[in-house]
Tab-separated table of C-alpha atoms in Angstrom:
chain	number	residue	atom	x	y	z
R	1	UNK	CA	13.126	22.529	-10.059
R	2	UNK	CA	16.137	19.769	-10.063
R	3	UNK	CA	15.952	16.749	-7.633
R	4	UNK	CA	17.990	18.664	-4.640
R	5	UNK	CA	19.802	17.474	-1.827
R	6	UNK	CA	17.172	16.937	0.659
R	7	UNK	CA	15.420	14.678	-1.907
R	8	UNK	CA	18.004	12.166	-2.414
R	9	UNK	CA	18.638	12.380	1.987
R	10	UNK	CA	15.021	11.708	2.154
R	11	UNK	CA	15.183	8.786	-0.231
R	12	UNK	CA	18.373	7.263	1.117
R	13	UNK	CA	16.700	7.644	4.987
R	14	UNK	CA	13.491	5.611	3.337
R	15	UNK	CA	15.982	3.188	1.767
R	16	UNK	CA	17.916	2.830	4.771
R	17	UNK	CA	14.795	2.159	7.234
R	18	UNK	CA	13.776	-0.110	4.878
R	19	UNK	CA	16.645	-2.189	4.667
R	20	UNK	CA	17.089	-2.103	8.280
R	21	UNK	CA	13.537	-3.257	8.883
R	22	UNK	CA	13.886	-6.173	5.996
R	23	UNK	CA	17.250	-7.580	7.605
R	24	UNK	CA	15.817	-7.179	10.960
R	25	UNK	CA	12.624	-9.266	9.649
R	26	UNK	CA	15.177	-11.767	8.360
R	27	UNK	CA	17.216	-12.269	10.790
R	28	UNK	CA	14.354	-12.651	13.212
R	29	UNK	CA	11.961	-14.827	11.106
R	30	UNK	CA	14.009	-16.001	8.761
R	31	UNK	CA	14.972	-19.545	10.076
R	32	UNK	CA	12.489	-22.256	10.306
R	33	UNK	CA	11.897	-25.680	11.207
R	34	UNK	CA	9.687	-28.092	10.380
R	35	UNK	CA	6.867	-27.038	12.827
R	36	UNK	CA	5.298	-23.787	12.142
R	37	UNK	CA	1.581	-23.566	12.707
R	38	UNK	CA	-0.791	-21.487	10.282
R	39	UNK	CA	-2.738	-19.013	12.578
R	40	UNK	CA	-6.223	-17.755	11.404
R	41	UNK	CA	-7.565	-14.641	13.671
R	42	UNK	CA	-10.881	-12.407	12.991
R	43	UNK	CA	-10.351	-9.248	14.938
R	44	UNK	CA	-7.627	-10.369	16.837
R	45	UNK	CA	-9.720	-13.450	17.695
R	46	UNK	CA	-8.017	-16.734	17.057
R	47	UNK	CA	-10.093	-19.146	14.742
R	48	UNK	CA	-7.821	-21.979	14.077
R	49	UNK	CA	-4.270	-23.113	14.242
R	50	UNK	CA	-2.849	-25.476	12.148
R	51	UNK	CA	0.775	-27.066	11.270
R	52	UNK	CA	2.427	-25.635	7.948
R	53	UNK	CA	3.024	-29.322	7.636
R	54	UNK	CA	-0.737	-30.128	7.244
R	55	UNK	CA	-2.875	-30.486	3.942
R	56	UNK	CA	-5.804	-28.572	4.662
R	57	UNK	CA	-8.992	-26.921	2.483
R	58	UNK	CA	-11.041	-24.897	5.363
R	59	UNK	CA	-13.731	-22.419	4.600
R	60	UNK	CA	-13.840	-20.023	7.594
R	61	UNK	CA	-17.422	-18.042	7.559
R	62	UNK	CA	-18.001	-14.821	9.103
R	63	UNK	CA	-21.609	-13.840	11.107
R	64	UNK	CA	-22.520	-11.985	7.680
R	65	UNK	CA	-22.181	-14.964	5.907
R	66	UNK	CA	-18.980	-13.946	4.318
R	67	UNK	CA	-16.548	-16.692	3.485
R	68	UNK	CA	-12.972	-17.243	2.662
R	69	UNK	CA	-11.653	-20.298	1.647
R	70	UNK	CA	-7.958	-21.288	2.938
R	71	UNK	CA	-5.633	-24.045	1.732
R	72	UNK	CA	-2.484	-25.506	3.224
R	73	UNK	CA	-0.950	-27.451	0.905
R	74	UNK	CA	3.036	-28.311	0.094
R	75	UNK	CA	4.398	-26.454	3.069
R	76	UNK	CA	2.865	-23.068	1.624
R	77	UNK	CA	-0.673	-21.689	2.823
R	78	UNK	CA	-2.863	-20.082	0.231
R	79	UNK	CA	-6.107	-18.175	0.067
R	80	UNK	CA	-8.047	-20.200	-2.720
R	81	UNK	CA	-11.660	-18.346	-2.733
R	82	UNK	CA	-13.284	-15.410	-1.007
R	83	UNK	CA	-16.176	-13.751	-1.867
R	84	UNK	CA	-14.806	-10.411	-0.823
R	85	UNK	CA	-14.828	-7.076	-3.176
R	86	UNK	CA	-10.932	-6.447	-4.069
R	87	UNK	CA	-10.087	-10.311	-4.110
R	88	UNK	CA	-6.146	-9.072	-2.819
R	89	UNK	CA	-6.337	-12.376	-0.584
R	90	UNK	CA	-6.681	-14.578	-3.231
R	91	UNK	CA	-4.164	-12.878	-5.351
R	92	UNK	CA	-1.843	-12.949	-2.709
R	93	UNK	CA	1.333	-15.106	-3.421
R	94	UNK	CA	1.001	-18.163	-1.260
R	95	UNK	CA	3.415	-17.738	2.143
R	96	UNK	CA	5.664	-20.392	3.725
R	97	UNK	CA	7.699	-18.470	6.350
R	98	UNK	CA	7.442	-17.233	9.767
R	99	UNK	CA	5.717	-14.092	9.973
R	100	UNK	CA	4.468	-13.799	6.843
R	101	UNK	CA	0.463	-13.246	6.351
R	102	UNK	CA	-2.335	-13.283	3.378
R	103	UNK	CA	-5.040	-10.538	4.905
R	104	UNK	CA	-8.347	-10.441	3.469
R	105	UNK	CA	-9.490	-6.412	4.839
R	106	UNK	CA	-12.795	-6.427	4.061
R	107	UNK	CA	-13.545	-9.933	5.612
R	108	UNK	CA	-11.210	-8.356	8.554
R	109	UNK	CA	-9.490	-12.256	7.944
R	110	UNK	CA	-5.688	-12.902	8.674
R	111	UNK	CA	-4.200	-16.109	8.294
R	112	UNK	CA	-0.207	-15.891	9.688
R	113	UNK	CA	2.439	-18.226	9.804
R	114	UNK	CA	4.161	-18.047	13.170
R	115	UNK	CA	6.215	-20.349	15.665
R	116	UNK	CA	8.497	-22.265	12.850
R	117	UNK	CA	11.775	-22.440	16.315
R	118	UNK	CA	14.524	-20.860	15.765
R	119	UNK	CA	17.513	-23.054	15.049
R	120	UNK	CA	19.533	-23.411	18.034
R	121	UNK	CA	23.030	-23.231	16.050
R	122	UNK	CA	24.077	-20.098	14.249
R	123	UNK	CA	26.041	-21.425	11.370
R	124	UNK	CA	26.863	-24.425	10.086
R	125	UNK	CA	31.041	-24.871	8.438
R	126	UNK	CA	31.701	-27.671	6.180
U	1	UNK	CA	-12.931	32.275	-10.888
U	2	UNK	CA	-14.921	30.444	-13.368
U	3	UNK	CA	-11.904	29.300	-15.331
U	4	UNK	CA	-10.619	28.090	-12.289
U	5	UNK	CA	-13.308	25.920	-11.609
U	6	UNK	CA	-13.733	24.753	-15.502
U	7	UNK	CA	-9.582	23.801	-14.528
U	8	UNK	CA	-10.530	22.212	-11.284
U	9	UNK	CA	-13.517	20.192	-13.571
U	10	UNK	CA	-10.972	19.138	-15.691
U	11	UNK	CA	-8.353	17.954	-13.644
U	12	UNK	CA	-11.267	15.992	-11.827
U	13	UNK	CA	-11.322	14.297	-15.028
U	14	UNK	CA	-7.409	13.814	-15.056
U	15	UNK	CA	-7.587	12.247	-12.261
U	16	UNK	CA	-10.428	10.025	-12.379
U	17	UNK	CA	-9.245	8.671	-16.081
U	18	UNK	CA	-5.644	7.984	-14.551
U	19	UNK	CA	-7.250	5.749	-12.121
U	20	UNK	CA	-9.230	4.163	-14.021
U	21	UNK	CA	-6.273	3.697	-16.504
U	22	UNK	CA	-4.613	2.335	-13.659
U	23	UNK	CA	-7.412	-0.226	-12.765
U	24	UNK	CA	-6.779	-1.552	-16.215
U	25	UNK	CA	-3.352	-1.966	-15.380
U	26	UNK	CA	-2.450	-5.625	-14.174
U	27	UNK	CA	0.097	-4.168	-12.169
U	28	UNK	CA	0.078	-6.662	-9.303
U	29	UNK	CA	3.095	-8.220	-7.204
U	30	UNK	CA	1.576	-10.359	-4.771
U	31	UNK	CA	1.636	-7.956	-2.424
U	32	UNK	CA	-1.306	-5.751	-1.537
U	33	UNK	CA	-0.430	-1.941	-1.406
U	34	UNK	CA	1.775	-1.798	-4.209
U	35	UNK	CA	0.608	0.007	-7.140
U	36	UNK	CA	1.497	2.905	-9.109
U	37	UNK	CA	-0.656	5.931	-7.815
U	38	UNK	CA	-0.725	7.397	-10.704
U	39	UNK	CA	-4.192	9.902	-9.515
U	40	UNK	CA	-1.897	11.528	-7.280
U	41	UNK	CA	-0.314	12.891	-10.657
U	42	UNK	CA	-3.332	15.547	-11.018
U	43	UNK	CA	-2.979	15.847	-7.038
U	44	UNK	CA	0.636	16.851	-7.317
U	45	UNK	CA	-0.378	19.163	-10.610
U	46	UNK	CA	-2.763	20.941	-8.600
U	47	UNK	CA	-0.778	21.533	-5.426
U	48	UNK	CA	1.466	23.222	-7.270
U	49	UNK	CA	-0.379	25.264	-9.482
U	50	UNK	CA	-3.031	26.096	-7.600
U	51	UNK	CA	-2.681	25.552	-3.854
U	52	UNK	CA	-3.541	22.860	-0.745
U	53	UNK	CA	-7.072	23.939	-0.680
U	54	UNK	CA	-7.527	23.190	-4.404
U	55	UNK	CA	-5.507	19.750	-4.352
U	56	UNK	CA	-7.205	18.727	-1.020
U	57	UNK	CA	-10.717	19.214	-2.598
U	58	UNK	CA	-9.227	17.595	-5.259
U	59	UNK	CA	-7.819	14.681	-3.996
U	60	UNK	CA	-11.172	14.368	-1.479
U	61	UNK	CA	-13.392	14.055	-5.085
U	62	UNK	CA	-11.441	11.961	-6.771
U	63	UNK	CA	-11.047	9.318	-4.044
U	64	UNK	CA	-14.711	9.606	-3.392
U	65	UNK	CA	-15.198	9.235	-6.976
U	66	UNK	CA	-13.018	6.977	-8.008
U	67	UNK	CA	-14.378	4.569	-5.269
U	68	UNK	CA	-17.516	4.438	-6.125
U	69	UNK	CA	-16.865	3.529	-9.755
U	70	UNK	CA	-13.978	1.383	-10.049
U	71	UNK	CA	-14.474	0.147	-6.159
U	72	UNK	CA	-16.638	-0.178	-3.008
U	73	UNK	CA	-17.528	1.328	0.358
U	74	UNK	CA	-14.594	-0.205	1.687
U	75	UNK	CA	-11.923	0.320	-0.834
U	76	UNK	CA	-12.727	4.349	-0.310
U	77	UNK	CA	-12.050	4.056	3.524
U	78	UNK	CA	-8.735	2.690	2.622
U	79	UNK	CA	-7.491	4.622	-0.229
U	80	UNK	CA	-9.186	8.021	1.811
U	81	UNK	CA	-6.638	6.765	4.910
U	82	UNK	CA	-3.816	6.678	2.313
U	83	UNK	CA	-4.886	9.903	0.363
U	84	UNK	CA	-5.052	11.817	3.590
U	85	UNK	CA	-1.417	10.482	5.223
U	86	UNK	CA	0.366	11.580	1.776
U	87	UNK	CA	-1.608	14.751	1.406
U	88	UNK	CA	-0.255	16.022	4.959
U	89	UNK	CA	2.984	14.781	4.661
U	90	UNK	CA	3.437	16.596	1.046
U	91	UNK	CA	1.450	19.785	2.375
U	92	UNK	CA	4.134	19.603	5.454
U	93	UNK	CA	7.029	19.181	3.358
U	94	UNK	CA	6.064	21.568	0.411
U	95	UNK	CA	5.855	23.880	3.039
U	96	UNK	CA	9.320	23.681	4.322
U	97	UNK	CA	10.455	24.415	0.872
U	98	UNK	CA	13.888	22.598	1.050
U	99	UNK	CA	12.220	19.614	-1.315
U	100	UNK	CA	11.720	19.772	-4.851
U	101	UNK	CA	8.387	17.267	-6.593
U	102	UNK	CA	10.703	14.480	-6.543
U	103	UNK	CA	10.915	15.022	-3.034
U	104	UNK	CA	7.687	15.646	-2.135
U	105	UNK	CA	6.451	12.884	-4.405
U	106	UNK	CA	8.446	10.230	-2.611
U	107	UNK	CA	7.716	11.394	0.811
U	108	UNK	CA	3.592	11.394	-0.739
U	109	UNK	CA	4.495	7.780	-1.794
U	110	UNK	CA	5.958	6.664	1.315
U	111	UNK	CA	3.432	8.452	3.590
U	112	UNK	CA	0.094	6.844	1.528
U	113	UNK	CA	1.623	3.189	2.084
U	114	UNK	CA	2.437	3.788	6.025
U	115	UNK	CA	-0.873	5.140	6.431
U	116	UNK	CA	-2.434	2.006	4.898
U	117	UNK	CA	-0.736	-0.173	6.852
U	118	UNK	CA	-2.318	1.997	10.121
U	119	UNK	CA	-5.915	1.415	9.071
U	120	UNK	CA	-4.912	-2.200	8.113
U	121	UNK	CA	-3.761	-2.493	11.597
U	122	UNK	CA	-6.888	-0.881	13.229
U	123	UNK	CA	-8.994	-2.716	10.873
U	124	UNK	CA	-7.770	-6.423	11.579
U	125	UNK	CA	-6.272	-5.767	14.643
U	126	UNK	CA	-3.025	-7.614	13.645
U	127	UNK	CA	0.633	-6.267	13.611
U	128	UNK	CA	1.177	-8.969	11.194
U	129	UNK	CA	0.125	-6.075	8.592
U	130	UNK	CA	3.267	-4.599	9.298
U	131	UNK	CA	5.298	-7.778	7.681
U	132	UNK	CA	5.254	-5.731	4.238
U	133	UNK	CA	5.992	-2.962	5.420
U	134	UNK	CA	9.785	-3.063	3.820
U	135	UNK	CA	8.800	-3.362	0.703
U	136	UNK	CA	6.284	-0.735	1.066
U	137	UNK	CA	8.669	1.915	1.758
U	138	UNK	CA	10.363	0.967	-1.218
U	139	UNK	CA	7.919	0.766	-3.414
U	140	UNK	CA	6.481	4.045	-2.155
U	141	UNK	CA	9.741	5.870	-3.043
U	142	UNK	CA	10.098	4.495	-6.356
U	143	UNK	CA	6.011	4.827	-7.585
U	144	UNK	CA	6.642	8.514	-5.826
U	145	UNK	CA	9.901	9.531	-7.924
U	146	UNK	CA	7.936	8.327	-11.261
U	147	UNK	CA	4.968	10.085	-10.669
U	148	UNK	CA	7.207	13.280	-9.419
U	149	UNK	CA	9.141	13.111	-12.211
U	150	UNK	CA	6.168	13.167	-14.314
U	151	UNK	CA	4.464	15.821	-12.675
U	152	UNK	CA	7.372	17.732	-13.280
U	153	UNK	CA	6.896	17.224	-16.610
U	154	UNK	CA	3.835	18.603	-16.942
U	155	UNK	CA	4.186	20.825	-15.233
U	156	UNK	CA	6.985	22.142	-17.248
U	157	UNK	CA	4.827	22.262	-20.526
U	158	UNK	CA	4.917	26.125	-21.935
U	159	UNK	CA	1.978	27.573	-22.730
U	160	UNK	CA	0.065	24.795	-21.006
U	161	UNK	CA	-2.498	26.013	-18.562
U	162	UNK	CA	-1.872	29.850	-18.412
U	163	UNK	CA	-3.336	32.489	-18.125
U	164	UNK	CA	-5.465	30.713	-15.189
């Protein structure tokens, strides 16, 4: 039972939709300006929106009582307490760029960075 | 038949000690989703030496199991979406007989993280939850290989678990 062809096809397709996806992602979200707004949603229901550029602390409780604590601070958004089971928000590394998100599951919580404009220029030659 | 299921007991066991081993492990990225799988090692074992029906009941217990000891309610919904998306995809594939465990380990890998990424989605409602998904894939293929690899291992052993 060697690794045979179809394994290392399989792997490379994978790798390949993978890569794809990630430059896609890149080249899509990739550039930012100053003004990106931090979106919180609950079910697909917005609960805030505030500018990346903010320093913020805001505890955002659920009808059970269930609270998450997020924190914009430096440019980088940051889940600093939750009261959740797993705790994966709060582990999460903080995020700074567009489409990027920290999702707390059980609390059914996302907080998303989105709307950082596109630069209008391409590249810049010195 | 009673052999079997003393075998079936045991890998249980397997399976529930390598997650627990692997809820020891601080294996964390950042990123939520990427972790080692190292249960589906017994899965994988049992596929092979037994059948789907084994490794399904299997993989069912363990998840079942393993969630109600090491997590909650809600970590078993997730890790049963995962469990299930792999399963199928390495039932499917094992099946078609042109992949070998590595294979079908890395397609298991790849599947689980996809299919956690669905119930993330249905759960919050957000494509956002599909940001990671990149790096999932990756990481998917490369927990799968290890774990196929060491399934292969095993289940390579001579003299280990014969006469079944």
């Amino acid at each position: 039972m060697k690794i045979r062809k179809n394994d290392i096809r399989l792997a490379l397709a994978v790798l390949a939709a993978a890569l794809s996806l990630f430059g896609w992602q890149r080249y899509h979200y990739g550039k930012m300006t100053g003004n990106a707004r931090v979106i919180v949603e609950r079910e697909g229901e917005m609960l805030g929106n505030y500018p990346l550029a903010a320093e913020e602390r805001l505890t955002f409780t659920d009808g059970q009582g269930r609270k998450n604590v997020m924190a914009i601070r430096d440019g980088q958004v940051s889940m600093e307490e939750a009261d959740c089971p797993d705790k994966l928000c709060v582990k999460h590394k903080p995020i700074d760029r567009n489409g990027e998100s920290i999702i707390c599951l059980p609390h059914k919580l996302v907080i998303r960075i989105e709307g950082g404009e596109e630069e209008e220029v391409d590249v810049i030659l010195r | 038949m009673i052999r079997k299921t003393a075998y079936m007991g045991l890998f249980l066991a397997t399976a529930l000690i390598l997650s627990y081993v692997e809820s020891l492990i601080p294996f964390y990225f950042g990123i939520p989703g990427v972790k080692l799988g190292l249960a589906n090692l017994a899965v994988l074992f049992a596929l092979y030496r037994y059948g789907w029906k084994e490794a399904l009941l299997l993989n069912i217990m363990r998840v079942l199991l393993a969630g109600f000891l090491f997590g909650s309610l809600f970590t078993i919904i997730y890790s049963l979406a995962g469990a299930a998306a792999s399963f199928a995809v390495m039932c499917i594939l094992k099946r078609l007989g042109s992949f070998s465990i590595m294979g079908i380990s890395m397609a298991g890998g790849v599947s689980h993280n996809v299919g956690q990424i669905l119930v993330a989605y249905l759960v919050t409602q957000t494509p956002g939850v599909a940001f990671y998904l990149p790096i999932l894939l990756a990481a998917g293929l490369i927990t799968g290989l290890l774990i196929g690899m060491a399934a292969k291992k095993v289940l390579n052993l001579k003299g280990a678990f014969k006469n079944q």
